[in-house]
Amino acid sequence: MIAFPLLGAFILLVFNRFTNRWGHLLGVAMSLASFVVAVLAFFELIGFGEDERRRAVHLYEFIPNLDINMGLLIDPLSISFALLITGVGSLIHIYSIGYMAHDEHRRRFFAYLNLFVAAMLLLVLADNYVGLFIGWEGVGLASYLLIGFWQFKPSAAVAAKKAFVVNRVGDFGLLVGMFVIFTTYQTLSFAELKPIQAENGTTLAIGLLLLLGACGKSAQLPLQSWLLDAMEGPTPVSALIHAATMVTAGVYLVVRSGAYFFPEGSGAALAVAIVGAATLLAGAIIGCAKDDIKKGLAGSTMSQIGYMMLGAGLGPAGYAFAIGHLITHGFFKADLFLGAGSVMHGMNDEVDMRKYGGLRKYMPLTFITFFVGYLAIIGFPLLSGYFTKDGIIETAVHHSPILGWLAVLGAGITGFYMSRMVFMTFFGEKRWAEGAHPHESPAVMTWPLILLSIGSIGLGGYLVLNGTLYNFLRPAVGGEAGAAPHFDPFTTPGLATLALVAVGAGYAWMKYGRVEVPAVQPRGSFLTTFARRDLYGDALNESLFMRPGQWLTRIAVFFDNRGIDGLVNGLAAGIGGSSGRLRRIQTGFARTYALSIFIGAALLTGALLLVGTI
């Protein structure tokens, strides 16, 4: 699985321009080959008994003296991610053939896509934290290369650097967490992760450090600031990052490390749930005020990953819904992002929804598939998101009513901002810029949309009903046999969620569907400004970290220049000045030297006579 896309990236990067004519086809073929291997591995895995679905592949001794080996692990959790990464990733590769058709660096783009898939596969297939961390850093590198792919745009270069730096903060947490794990338990292998007891805060510290790493990769508060800026990359990159790879890595880390989040007496799991609930609201609020279609979807991703983190913070009861929502989200969010890319393709790369309107008549396939993704993400009954997201909400209300009802509120906001997006883009009057000629995208772009929309319709029910995913994941993540959480759509939280989604969609229709949308963004209220500026996340980071860091740097430079360098330079100047003055006694006259000898001899004789007298 890992070797195919890694080989594709190697060939496309090393052989450079010689692969320009067919490089994109090689990139697609390598991703599809990896998907075929994943499918074969899945069917082989389910052929084993439930207690034997953990197949390790030892590769080599990585650090022999510390008993750290390099190996791969196929179990229900890792194969679920592998199928999502390679399946949805391959559809994004195919879509990119059409989307990047006129880019002169298309071959390099596909090399980076292959590298991204290979790194993410290593992350989820590694059998220990060292291998996971190598894949973790590979994903960070690939995201940097892809977000800043259009290097001629200063905004893209800045966004790539921002994503890289913010993720280093989370990576620091993960790395220190690994150090503490090894120091405490003398292992970094997942095979030796067993339920443990809290030990003087050590387990809590490990959980919080791993959570910091997860917040960086999955754009959760307080490390979410890079995600919306990452939209500067090509749209397939946004789909890959937001649907199948990077942002799902944090959820994987938390679920895989469940032993450090759920020991008796540890509060790390509660911290995960709180971060998830806060982020799902923050992302939804941001999505309400964005006119850039991709940034609106980015806020949506931040919110939906928040739902997954909330579910992951509820333990084995929430794991199935969290991973189920991650899988279904991979389909409908890729559908939405690629649909947005299709709209941009037909609108001369315009991203401002205020300059769209009435596109359903001109782009019918894009509209239908986008609308299916929209229904899935708001939790329309019987579509994928209805089963997985509502399952998280019901489980959260049962375990922590406050967090659960906040999730209900977030669902209502989701109904508003996603409906706003659909109405502004596909309904209403034309608000196109002069020279725009909207048209349907080619088949190489629409077929992936169709397949993704099919997954957005039926996948959720298959995973959730009858406890299918819960029972499949249980050997890897824990839980009691026969205790699959029951999905009941007629509970109070479930009905309240549907009602709030309907209210949100209705309010969006009143604001953007039945009235003319102004071509210029109105000033809006304080709350609107608050959301447009990403809840002042950048300003907060600047005030708390950047400016104090600047002052600390200036103080350090001043101390270095005036203190350290001043001492060294002052000592050098003192010696130099003294040398200059002592040099003057070397006159070159014999009489001066004779006089010096006479005075010295007289002083020595006097001293000897004085000592003799004493």
Coordinates of C-alpha atoms in Angstrom, one line a residue:
M1 CA 0.0 0.0 0.0
I2 CA 2.7 2.4 1.0
A3 CA 5.2 1.4 -1.7
F4 CA 3.1 2.1 -4.8
P5 CA 2.4 5.8 -4.2
L6 CA 5.9 6.3 -2.8
L7 CA 7.4 4.8 -5.9
G8 CA 5.1 7.1 -8.0
A9 CA 6.4 10.2 -6.2
F10 CA 10.0 9.0 -6.6
I11 CA 9.7 8.5 -10.4
L12 CA 7.8 11.7 -11.0
L13 CA 10.3 13.8 -9.0
V14 CA 13.5 12.1 -10.0
F15 CA 12.8 11.8 -13.7
N16 CA 11.4 15.3 -13.8
R17 CA 10.3 16.7 -17.2
F18 CA 10.7 13.3 -18.9
T19 CA 7.5 12.2 -17.3
N20 CA 5.5 15.4 -18.1
R21 CA 3.4 13.7 -20.8
W22 CA 2.3 10.7 -18.8
G23 CA 3.1 11.6 -15.2
H24 CA -0.4 12.3 -14.2
L25 CA -1.5 8.8 -15.4
L26 CA 1.3 7.2 -13.4
G27 CA 0.2 9.1 -10.3
V28 CA -3.4 7.9 -10.7
A29 CA -2.3 4.3 -11.4
M30 CA -0.1 4.2 -8.3
S31 CA -2.9 5.4 -6.1
L32 CA -5.4 2.9 -7.6
A33 CA -2.9 0.1 -7.1
S34 CA -2.6 1.0 -3.5
F35 CA -6.4 0.9 -3.2
V36 CA -6.5 -2.5 -4.8
V37 CA -4.0 -3.8 -2.2
A38 CA -6.1 -2.2 0.6
V39 CA -9.2 -4.0 -0.6
L40 CA -7.4 -7.3 -0.8
A41 CA -6.0 -6.8 2.7
F42 CA -9.5 -6.0 4.0
F43 CA -11.0 -9.1 2.6
E44 CA -8.1 -11.2 3.9
L45 CA -8.5 -9.6 7.3
I46 CA -12.2 -10.3 7.7
G47 CA -11.4 -13.9 6.8
F48 CA -9.8 -14.3 10.2
G49 CA -11.6 -14.8 13.4
E50 CA -12.5 -11.8 15.4
D51 CA -9.7 -12.3 17.9
E52 CA -7.1 -12.8 15.2
R53 CA -7.7 -9.6 13.2
R54 CA -4.4 -8.0 14.2
R55 CA -1.7 -8.9 11.7
A56 CA 1.7 -7.4 12.3
V57 CA 4.5 -7.2 9.6
H58 CA 8.0 -6.8 11.1
L59 CA 10.3 -4.9 8.8
Y60 CA 13.6 -4.3 10.7
E61 CA 15.1 -3.2 14.0
F62 CA 15.0 0.6 14.0
I63 CA 16.8 1.4 17.3
P64 CA 18.1 -2.0 18.6
N65 CA 19.5 -0.8 21.9
L66 CA 16.1 0.7 22.8
D67 CA 14.1 -2.2 21.4
I68 CA 12.3 0.0 18.9
N69 CA 11.4 -1.9 15.7
M70 CA 9.9 -0.7 12.5
G71 CA 6.8 -2.6 11.4
L72 CA 3.3 -2.4 10.0
L73 CA 0.0 -3.3 11.5
I74 CA -3.2 -4.3 9.8
D75 CA -6.2 -4.3 12.1
P76 CA -9.8 -3.1 11.8
L77 CA -8.9 0.5 12.7
S78 CA -5.9 0.8 10.3
I79 CA -7.6 -0.9 7.4
S80 CA -10.6 1.4 7.8
F81 CA -8.4 4.4 7.4
A82 CA -6.4 2.8 4.6
L83 CA -9.5 2.1 2.5
L84 CA -10.7 5.7 3.0
I85 CA -7.2 7.2 2.1
T86 CA -6.7 5.1 -1.0
G87 CA -10.3 5.1 -2.2
V88 CA -11.2 8.7 -1.8
G89 CA -7.6 9.7 -2.6
S90 CA -7.8 7.8 -5.9
L91 CA -11.0 9.6 -6.9
I92 CA -9.3 12.9 -6.1
H93 CA -6.3 11.9 -8.2
I94 CA -8.7 11.1 -11.2
Y95 CA -10.5 14.4 -10.7
S96 CA -7.2 16.3 -10.7
I97 CA -6.5 15.1 -14.3
G98 CA -9.2 17.4 -15.5
Y99 CA -8.8 20.2 -12.9
M100 CA -5.0 20.5 -13.4
A101 CA -5.1 19.8 -17.2
H102 CA -3.6 23.2 -18.1
D103 CA -1.1 23.6 -15.4
E104 CA 2.4 23.3 -16.7
H105 CA 3.6 21.7 -13.4
R106 CA 0.9 19.0 -13.4
R107 CA 3.4 16.2 -13.1
R108 CA 4.9 17.7 -10.0
F109 CA 1.5 18.1 -8.5
F110 CA 0.7 14.4 -8.9
A111 CA 4.1 13.6 -7.4
Y112 CA 3.1 15.5 -4.3
L113 CA -0.3 13.9 -4.2
N114 CA 1.3 10.5 -4.2
L115 CA 3.7 11.5 -1.5
F116 CA 0.8 12.7 0.6
V117 CA -1.0 9.4 0.2
A118 CA 2.1 7.4 1.0
A119 CA 2.9 9.4 4.2
M120 CA -0.7 9.1 5.4
L121 CA -0.7 5.4 4.9
L122 CA 2.6 5.0 6.8
L123 CA 1.0 7.1 9.6
V124 CA -2.0 4.8 10.0
L125 CA -0.3 1.5 9.2
A126 CA 2.7 1.9 11.5
D127 CA 2.7 -0.5 14.5
N128 CA 4.4 2.0 16.9
Y129 CA 4.6 5.7 17.6
V130 CA 8.0 6.0 15.9
G131 CA 6.6 4.9 12.5
L132 CA 3.5 6.9 13.1
F133 CA 5.7 10.0 13.8
I134 CA 7.6 9.5 10.5
G135 CA 4.4 9.4 8.6
W136 CA 3.1 12.3 10.7
E137 CA 6.0 14.5 9.6
G138 CA 5.7 13.3 6.0
V139 CA 2.1 14.4 5.9
G140 CA 3.3 17.8 7.2
L141 CA 5.9 18.1 4.5
A142 CA 3.4 17.0 1.7
S143 CA 0.8 19.5 3.0
Y144 CA 3.5 22.3 2.9
L145 CA 4.4 21.4 -0.7
L146 CA 0.8 21.2 -1.9
I147 CA -0.7 24.2 -0.1
G148 CA 2.2 26.3 -1.5
F149 CA 2.1 24.6 -4.9
W150 CA 1.3 27.8 -6.7
Q151 CA 4.5 29.5 -5.4
F152 CA 4.0 32.6 -7.6
K153 CA 1.1 33.6 -5.3
P154 CA 2.5 35.3 -2.2
S155 CA -0.6 34.3 -0.3
A156 CA 0.0 30.6 -1.1
A157 CA 3.6 30.7 0.1
V158 CA 2.5 32.4 3.3
A159 CA -0.3 29.9 3.9
A160 CA 2.1 27.0 3.4
K161 CA 4.5 28.4 5.9
K162 CA 1.7 29.1 8.4
A163 CA 0.4 25.5 8.2
F164 CA 4.0 24.2 8.6
V165 CA 4.8 26.4 11.7
V166 CA 1.4 25.8 13.4
N167 CA 1.7 22.1 12.9
R168 CA 5.2 22.1 14.4
V169 CA 3.6 23.2 17.7
G170 CA 1.3 20.2 17.7
D171 CA 4.2 17.9 16.6
F172 CA 6.2 19.1 19.6
G173 CA 3.4 17.9 21.8
L174 CA 3.3 14.5 20.1
L175 CA 7.1 14.1 20.3
V176 CA 7.3 15.0 24.0
G177 CA 4.3 12.6 24.6
M178 CA 6.3 9.8 23.0
F179 CA 9.3 10.6 25.2
V180 CA 7.1 10.4 28.3
I181 CA 5.5 7.1 27.1
F182 CA 8.9 5.5 26.5
T183 CA 10.3 6.8 29.8
T184 CA 7.3 5.5 31.8
Y185 CA 6.4 2.2 30.0
Q186 CA 9.7 1.4 28.1
T187 CA 7.8 0.8 24.9
L188 CA 6.4 2.7 21.9
S189 CA 4.6 -0.3 20.4
F190 CA 0.8 -0.3 19.9
A191 CA 0.7 -4.0 20.6
E192 CA 1.6 -3.3 24.3
L193 CA -1.0 -0.6 24.8
K194 CA -3.3 -2.0 27.4
P195 CA -5.7 -0.4 29.9
I196 CA -3.6 1.3 32.5
Q197 CA -4.1 3.2 35.7
A198 CA -3.4 6.9 36.1
E199 CA 0.0 7.3 37.8
N200 CA 0.6 10.6 39.5
G201 CA -0.6 12.6 36.6
T202 CA 1.7 10.9 34.1
T203 CA -1.1 9.4 32.1
L204 CA -3.0 12.7 32.1
A205 CA 0.2 14.5 30.8
I206 CA 0.6 11.9 28.1
G207 CA -3.0 12.3 27.0
L208 CA -2.8 16.1 26.9
L209 CA 0.4 16.0 25.0
L210 CA -1.1 13.6 22.4
L211 CA -4.2 15.8 22.3
L212 CA -1.9 18.8 21.5
G213 CA -0.5 16.8 18.5
A214 CA -4.0 15.9 17.4
C215 CA -5.1 19.6 17.6
G216 CA -2.3 20.6 15.2
K217 CA -3.0 18.1 12.5
S218 CA -6.8 18.2 12.8
A219 CA -7.1 22.0 13.1
Q220 CA -8.8 21.9 16.5
L221 CA -8.8 24.8 19.0
P222 CA -6.3 26.4 19.7
L223 CA -4.3 25.3 16.7
Q224 CA -6.9 25.8 14.0
S225 CA -5.6 29.0 12.4
W226 CA -3.8 27.3 9.5
L227 CA -6.8 25.5 8.1
L228 CA -8.7 28.3 6.3
D229 CA -5.5 29.8 4.9
A230 CA -4.7 26.4 3.4
M231 CA -7.4 27.0 0.8
E232 CA -4.7 28.9 -1.2
G233 CA -3.7 25.5 -2.7
P234 CA -5.4 23.9 -5.7
T235 CA -8.9 22.6 -4.8
P236 CA -8.0 18.9 -5.1
V237 CA -5.5 19.6 -2.4
S238 CA -8.2 21.0 -0.2
A239 CA -10.3 17.9 -0.8
L240 CA -7.4 15.6 0.0
I241 CA -6.4 17.4 3.2
H242 CA -10.0 17.9 4.5
A243 CA -11.6 14.6 3.5
A244 CA -9.2 11.7 3.4
T245 CA -5.8 12.5 4.9
M246 CA -4.3 15.2 7.1
V247 CA -7.2 16.4 9.3
T248 CA -8.2 12.8 10.1
A249 CA -4.8 12.0 11.5
G250 CA -5.6 13.6 14.9
V251 CA -8.8 11.6 15.3
Y252 CA -6.8 8.4 14.5
L253 CA -4.1 9.3 17.1
V254 CA -6.7 9.8 19.8
V255 CA -8.6 6.6 19.1
R256 CA -5.4 4.5 18.6
S257 CA -4.0 5.9 21.9
G258 CA -7.2 5.2 23.9
A259 CA -5.3 3.5 26.7
Y260 CA -3.8 6.9 27.6
F261 CA -7.2 8.7 27.5
F262 CA -9.4 6.4 29.5
P263 CA -7.6 5.1 32.6
E264 CA -9.5 5.4 35.8
G265 CA -9.0 8.9 37.2
S266 CA -7.6 10.6 34.1
G267 CA -9.3 13.7 32.7
A268 CA -7.6 13.5 29.3
A269 CA -10.8 12.1 27.6
L270 CA -12.9 15.0 29.0
A271 CA -10.3 17.4 27.5
V272 CA -10.7 15.7 24.1
A273 CA -14.5 16.0 24.3
I274 CA -14.4 19.7 25.4
V275 CA -12.0 20.6 22.6
G276 CA -14.2 18.8 20.1
A277 CA -17.4 20.6 21.3
A278 CA -15.7 24.0 21.3
T279 CA -14.2 23.5 17.9
L280 CA -17.5 22.2 16.3
L281 CA -19.2 25.5 17.4
A282 CA -16.3 27.7 16.4
G283 CA -16.0 26.1 12.9
A284 CA -19.7 26.4 12.3
I285 CA -19.8 30.1 13.3
I286 CA -16.9 30.8 11.0
G287 CA -18.7 29.0 8.1
C288 CA -21.7 31.3 8.5
A289 CA -19.9 34.4 7.4
K290 CA -17.6 33.3 4.6
D291 CA -18.3 34.3 1.0
D292 CA -15.3 32.4 -0.3
I293 CA -16.9 29.0 -1.1
K294 CA -13.7 27.0 -0.2
K295 CA -13.2 28.9 3.1
G296 CA -16.8 28.2 4.0
L297 CA -16.2 24.5 3.5
A298 CA -13.0 24.8 5.5
G299 CA -14.9 26.1 8.4
S300 CA -17.3 23.2 7.9
T301 CA -14.4 20.7 8.1
M302 CA -13.1 22.3 11.3
S303 CA -16.6 21.8 12.7
Q304 CA -17.1 18.2 11.5
I305 CA -13.7 17.2 12.8
G306 CA -14.9 18.7 16.1
Y307 CA -17.8 16.2 16.1
M308 CA -15.4 13.4 15.6
M309 CA -13.1 14.6 18.4
L310 CA -16.2 14.8 20.6
G311 CA -17.1 11.2 19.8
A312 CA -13.5 10.1 20.4
G313 CA -13.6 11.7 23.8
L314 CA -16.5 9.5 24.8
G315 CA -14.6 6.2 24.8
P316 CA -15.5 2.9 23.0
A317 CA -19.2 3.9 23.0
G318 CA -18.4 6.9 20.8
Y319 CA -15.5 5.5 18.8
A320 CA -17.7 3.7 16.3
F321 CA -19.7 6.9 15.6
A322 CA -16.6 9.0 15.5
I323 CA -14.8 6.7 13.0
G324 CA -18.1 6.2 11.1
H325 CA -18.5 10.0 10.8
L326 CA -14.9 10.3 9.7
I327 CA -15.5 7.8 6.9
T328 CA -18.8 9.3 5.7
H329 CA -17.3 12.8 6.0
G330 CA -14.5 11.7 3.8
F331 CA -17.1 11.0 1.0
F332 CA -19.4 14.0 1.4
K333 CA -16.7 16.5 2.1
A334 CA -14.6 15.4 -0.9
D335 CA -17.9 15.6 -2.9
L336 CA -18.4 19.2 -1.7
F337 CA -14.9 20.3 -2.2
L338 CA -14.6 18.8 -5.6
G339 CA -18.0 20.2 -6.4
A340 CA -16.8 23.6 -5.4
G341 CA -13.8 23.1 -7.7
S342 CA -16.1 22.2 -10.5
V343 CA -18.0 25.5 -9.9
M344 CA -14.7 27.4 -10.0
H345 CA -13.7 25.5 -13.1
G346 CA -16.8 26.8 -14.9
M347 CA -16.6 30.3 -13.4
N348 CA -13.0 31.3 -14.3
D349 CA -11.6 30.3 -10.8
E350 CA -14.0 32.7 -9.1
V351 CA -14.5 31.7 -5.4
D352 CA -16.8 34.5 -4.2
M353 CA -20.3 33.1 -3.9
R354 CA -21.8 36.6 -4.2
K355 CA -20.7 36.4 -7.9
Y356 CA -22.5 33.1 -8.5
G357 CA -26.2 32.5 -8.5
G358 CA -28.5 30.3 -10.7
L359 CA -25.8 27.8 -11.6
R360 CA -28.0 24.7 -11.2
K361 CA -29.3 25.2 -14.7
Y362 CA -25.8 25.4 -16.3
M363 CA -24.0 22.8 -14.2
P364 CA -26.7 20.2 -13.5
L365 CA -24.4 17.3 -12.6
T366 CA -22.3 19.4 -10.3
F367 CA -25.5 20.8 -8.6
I368 CA -27.0 17.3 -8.0
T369 CA -23.9 15.8 -6.6
F370 CA -23.2 18.9 -4.5
F371 CA -26.8 18.9 -3.2
V372 CA -26.4 15.3 -2.1
G373 CA -23.3 16.2 -0.2
Y374 CA -25.1 19.1 1.3
L375 CA -28.0 16.9 2.5
A376 CA -25.5 14.4 4.0
I377 CA -23.5 17.0 6.0
I378 CA -26.6 18.7 7.5
G379 CA -27.9 15.3 8.6
F380 CA -30.9 14.9 6.3
P381 CA -32.8 11.7 7.3
L382 CA -31.5 8.5 5.8
L383 CA -28.3 10.0 4.3
S384 CA -24.9 9.2 5.7
G385 CA -24.4 12.2 8.0
Y386 CA -27.8 11.5 9.6
F387 CA -26.6 8.3 11.1
T388 CA -23.1 9.1 12.1
K389 CA -23.3 12.7 13.3
D390 CA -26.6 12.2 15.1
G391 CA -25.1 9.1 16.7
I392 CA -22.3 11.2 18.1
I393 CA -24.9 13.7 19.4
E394 CA -27.0 11.1 21.1
T395 CA -24.0 9.4 22.7
A396 CA -22.7 12.8 23.9
V397 CA -26.0 13.8 25.4
H398 CA -26.0 10.5 27.3
H399 CA -22.5 10.9 28.7
S400 CA -22.3 14.7 29.1
P401 CA -25.5 16.6 28.5
I402 CA -23.9 20.0 28.3
L403 CA -21.5 19.0 25.5
G404 CA -24.2 17.0 23.8
W405 CA -26.6 19.9 23.6
L406 CA -23.8 22.1 22.3
A407 CA -23.4 19.6 19.6
V408 CA -27.2 19.9 18.8
L409 CA -26.8 23.7 18.5
G410 CA -23.8 23.1 16.2
A411 CA -26.0 21.0 14.0
G412 CA -28.6 23.8 13.7
I413 CA -25.8 26.2 12.7
T414 CA -24.6 23.7 10.1
G415 CA -28.1 23.7 8.6
F416 CA -27.8 27.4 8.2
Y417 CA -24.4 27.9 6.7
M418 CA -24.5 25.0 4.3
S419 CA -28.0 26.1 3.1
R420 CA -26.6 29.6 2.7
M421 CA -23.9 28.1 0.5
V422 CA -26.3 26.2 -1.7
F423 CA -28.7 29.1 -2.1
M424 CA -26.0 31.6 -3.0
T425 CA -24.3 29.3 -5.5
F426 CA -27.0 27.5 -7.3
F427 CA -30.2 29.4 -6.8
G428 CA -31.4 33.0 -7.3
E429 CA -30.5 35.4 -10.0
K430 CA -27.2 35.5 -12.0
R431 CA -24.6 37.6 -10.4
W432 CA -21.7 36.6 -12.6
A433 CA -18.8 38.8 -13.5
E434 CA -18.5 40.0 -17.0
G435 CA -17.0 37.4 -19.2
A436 CA -18.1 34.4 -17.1
H437 CA -19.5 31.5 -19.1
P438 CA -20.5 28.7 -16.7
H439 CA -20.4 25.2 -18.1
E440 CA -20.4 21.7 -16.8
S441 CA -17.0 20.1 -16.1
P442 CA -15.6 17.2 -18.2
A443 CA -16.4 13.6 -17.3
V444 CA -13.1 13.0 -15.7
M445 CA -14.2 15.5 -13.0
T446 CA -17.9 14.6 -12.8
W447 CA -17.6 10.8 -12.4
P448 CA -15.6 11.1 -9.1
L449 CA -18.4 13.5 -7.9
I450 CA -21.0 10.9 -8.8
L451 CA -19.2 8.1 -7.0
L452 CA -18.6 10.2 -3.9
S453 CA -22.3 11.3 -3.8
I454 CA -23.3 7.6 -3.9
G455 CA -21.2 7.0 -0.9
S456 CA -22.7 10.0 0.8
I457 CA -26.2 8.5 0.4
G458 CA -25.9 5.0 1.7
L459 CA -22.6 4.5 3.6
G460 CA -23.7 5.9 7.0
G461 CA -26.7 3.6 7.4
Y462 CA -24.6 0.5 6.5
L463 CA -21.9 1.4 9.1
V464 CA -24.2 2.3 12.0
L465 CA -27.3 0.2 11.8
N466 CA -27.0 -3.2 13.5
G467 CA -23.7 -2.1 15.0
T468 CA -21.7 -3.1 11.9
L469 CA -18.8 -0.7 12.4
Y470 CA -18.8 -1.0 16.2
N471 CA -18.5 -4.8 16.0
F472 CA -15.8 -4.6 13.3
L473 CA -13.7 -2.0 15.3
R474 CA -14.1 -3.6 18.7
P475 CA -11.1 -5.9 18.6
A476 CA -8.9 -2.9 17.9
V477 CA -10.4 -0.2 20.0
G478 CA -12.1 -2.0 22.8
G479 CA -15.7 -2.3 23.9
E480 CA -18.0 -5.0 25.1
A481 CA -19.2 -7.8 22.8
G482 CA -22.9 -7.3 21.9
A483 CA -23.0 -3.8 23.4
A484 CA -23.1 -1.8 20.1
P485 CA -24.8 1.5 20.7
H486 CA -28.4 1.6 19.4
F487 CA -29.3 4.3 16.9
D488 CA -32.7 5.7 17.7
P489 CA -33.8 8.7 15.6
F490 CA -36.8 9.4 17.8
T491 CA -35.0 10.4 21.0
T492 CA -35.3 14.0 22.2
P493 CA -31.8 15.0 21.0
G494 CA -32.4 13.4 17.6
L495 CA -35.7 15.2 17.1
A496 CA -34.3 18.5 18.4
T497 CA -31.4 18.2 16.0
L498 CA -33.7 17.7 13.0
A499 CA -35.8 20.7 14.2
L500 CA -32.8 23.0 14.5
V501 CA -31.4 21.9 11.2
A502 CA -34.8 22.7 9.6
V503 CA -34.9 26.1 11.3
G504 CA -31.3 26.9 10.2
A505 CA -32.1 25.9 6.6
G506 CA -35.4 28.0 6.7
Y507 CA -33.6 31.0 8.0
A508 CA -30.9 30.7 5.3
W509 CA -33.8 30.6 2.7
M510 CA -35.2 33.8 4.1
K511 CA -31.9 35.5 4.0
Y512 CA -30.4 34.2 0.8
G513 CA -33.0 32.2 -1.1
R514 CA -36.1 34.3 -1.5
V515 CA -34.3 37.7 -1.6
E516 CA -31.7 39.1 -3.9
V517 CA -28.1 38.6 -2.6
P518 CA -26.1 41.9 -2.6
A519 CA -23.1 41.7 -4.8
V520 CA -21.0 43.6 -2.2
Q521 CA -20.6 42.1 1.2
P522 CA -22.6 44.1 3.7
R523 CA -20.9 45.4 6.8
G524 CA -22.9 43.1 9.1
S525 CA -23.1 43.0 12.9
F526 CA -20.3 42.6 15.4
L527 CA -20.9 38.8 15.4
T528 CA -20.6 38.7 11.6
T529 CA -17.3 40.6 11.8
F530 CA -16.2 38.2 14.5
A531 CA -16.9 35.2 12.3
R532 CA -15.4 36.8 9.1
R533 CA -12.1 37.3 11.0
D534 CA -12.0 33.7 12.1
L535 CA -13.0 34.5 15.7
Y536 CA -9.9 36.7 15.9
G537 CA -7.8 33.6 16.1
D538 CA -4.9 35.2 14.3
A539 CA -5.1 38.3 16.4
L540 CA -5.1 36.2 19.5
N541 CA -2.0 34.3 18.4
E542 CA -0.3 37.6 17.5
S543 CA -1.1 39.1 20.9
L544 CA -0.3 36.0 23.1
F545 CA 2.6 34.5 21.2
M546 CA 4.0 36.6 18.3
R547 CA 4.4 40.0 19.9
P548 CA 5.7 38.6 23.3
G549 CA 8.0 36.5 21.2
Q550 CA 9.2 39.6 19.3
W551 CA 9.9 41.4 22.6
L552 CA 11.7 38.4 24.1
T553 CA 13.8 38.2 20.9
R554 CA 14.6 41.9 21.1
I555 CA 15.6 41.6 24.8
A556 CA 17.8 38.6 24.0
V557 CA 19.4 40.5 21.2
F558 CA 20.0 43.6 23.4
F559 CA 21.5 41.4 26.2
D560 CA 23.6 39.6 23.6
N561 CA 24.9 42.8 22.0
R562 CA 25.4 44.9 25.2
G563 CA 26.0 42.1 27.7
I564 CA 27.8 39.1 26.2
D565 CA 29.3 40.9 23.3
G566 CA 29.9 44.0 25.4
L567 CA 31.9 42.0 28.0
V568 CA 34.0 40.3 25.4
N569 CA 34.5 43.4 23.3
G570 CA 35.3 45.4 26.5
L571 CA 37.9 42.9 27.7
A572 CA 39.4 42.9 24.2
A573 CA 39.5 46.7 24.1
G574 CA 41.0 46.8 27.6
I575 CA 43.8 44.4 26.7
G576 CA 44.4 46.3 23.5
G577 CA 44.6 49.7 25.2
S578 CA 46.9 48.3 27.9
S579 CA 49.1 46.8 25.2
G580 CA 49.3 50.1 23.4
R581 CA 50.4 51.9 26.6
L582 CA 53.0 49.2 27.6
R583 CA 54.3 49.3 24.1
R584 CA 55.6 52.9 24.7
I585 CA 58.3 51.7 27.1
Q586 CA 60.0 50.0 24.1
T587 CA 61.9 53.2 22.9
G588 CA 64.8 51.6 21.2
F589 CA 67.4 53.8 23.1
A590 CA 70.2 51.9 25.0
R591 CA 70.3 54.6 27.7
T592 CA 66.7 54.1 28.5
Y593 CA 67.1 50.4 28.8
A594 CA 70.3 50.9 31.0
L595 CA 68.3 53.3 33.2
S596 CA 65.5 50.7 33.5
I597 CA 68.0 48.0 34.4
F598 CA 69.7 50.3 37.0
I599 CA 66.3 51.2 38.6
G600 CA 65.2 47.5 38.6
A601 CA 68.5 46.4 40.2
A602 CA 68.2 49.2 42.8
L603 CA 64.7 48.1 43.7
L604 CA 65.7 44.4 43.9
T605 CA 68.8 45.3 46.1
G606 CA 66.6 47.4 48.4
A607 CA 64.1 44.6 48.7
L608 CA 66.7 42.1 49.6
L609 CA 68.3 44.4 52.3
L610 CA 64.8 45.0 53.7
V611 CA 64.1 41.3 53.9
G612 CA 67.5 40.6 55.5
T613 CA 66.8 43.3 58.2
I614 CA 63.4 41.8 59.0

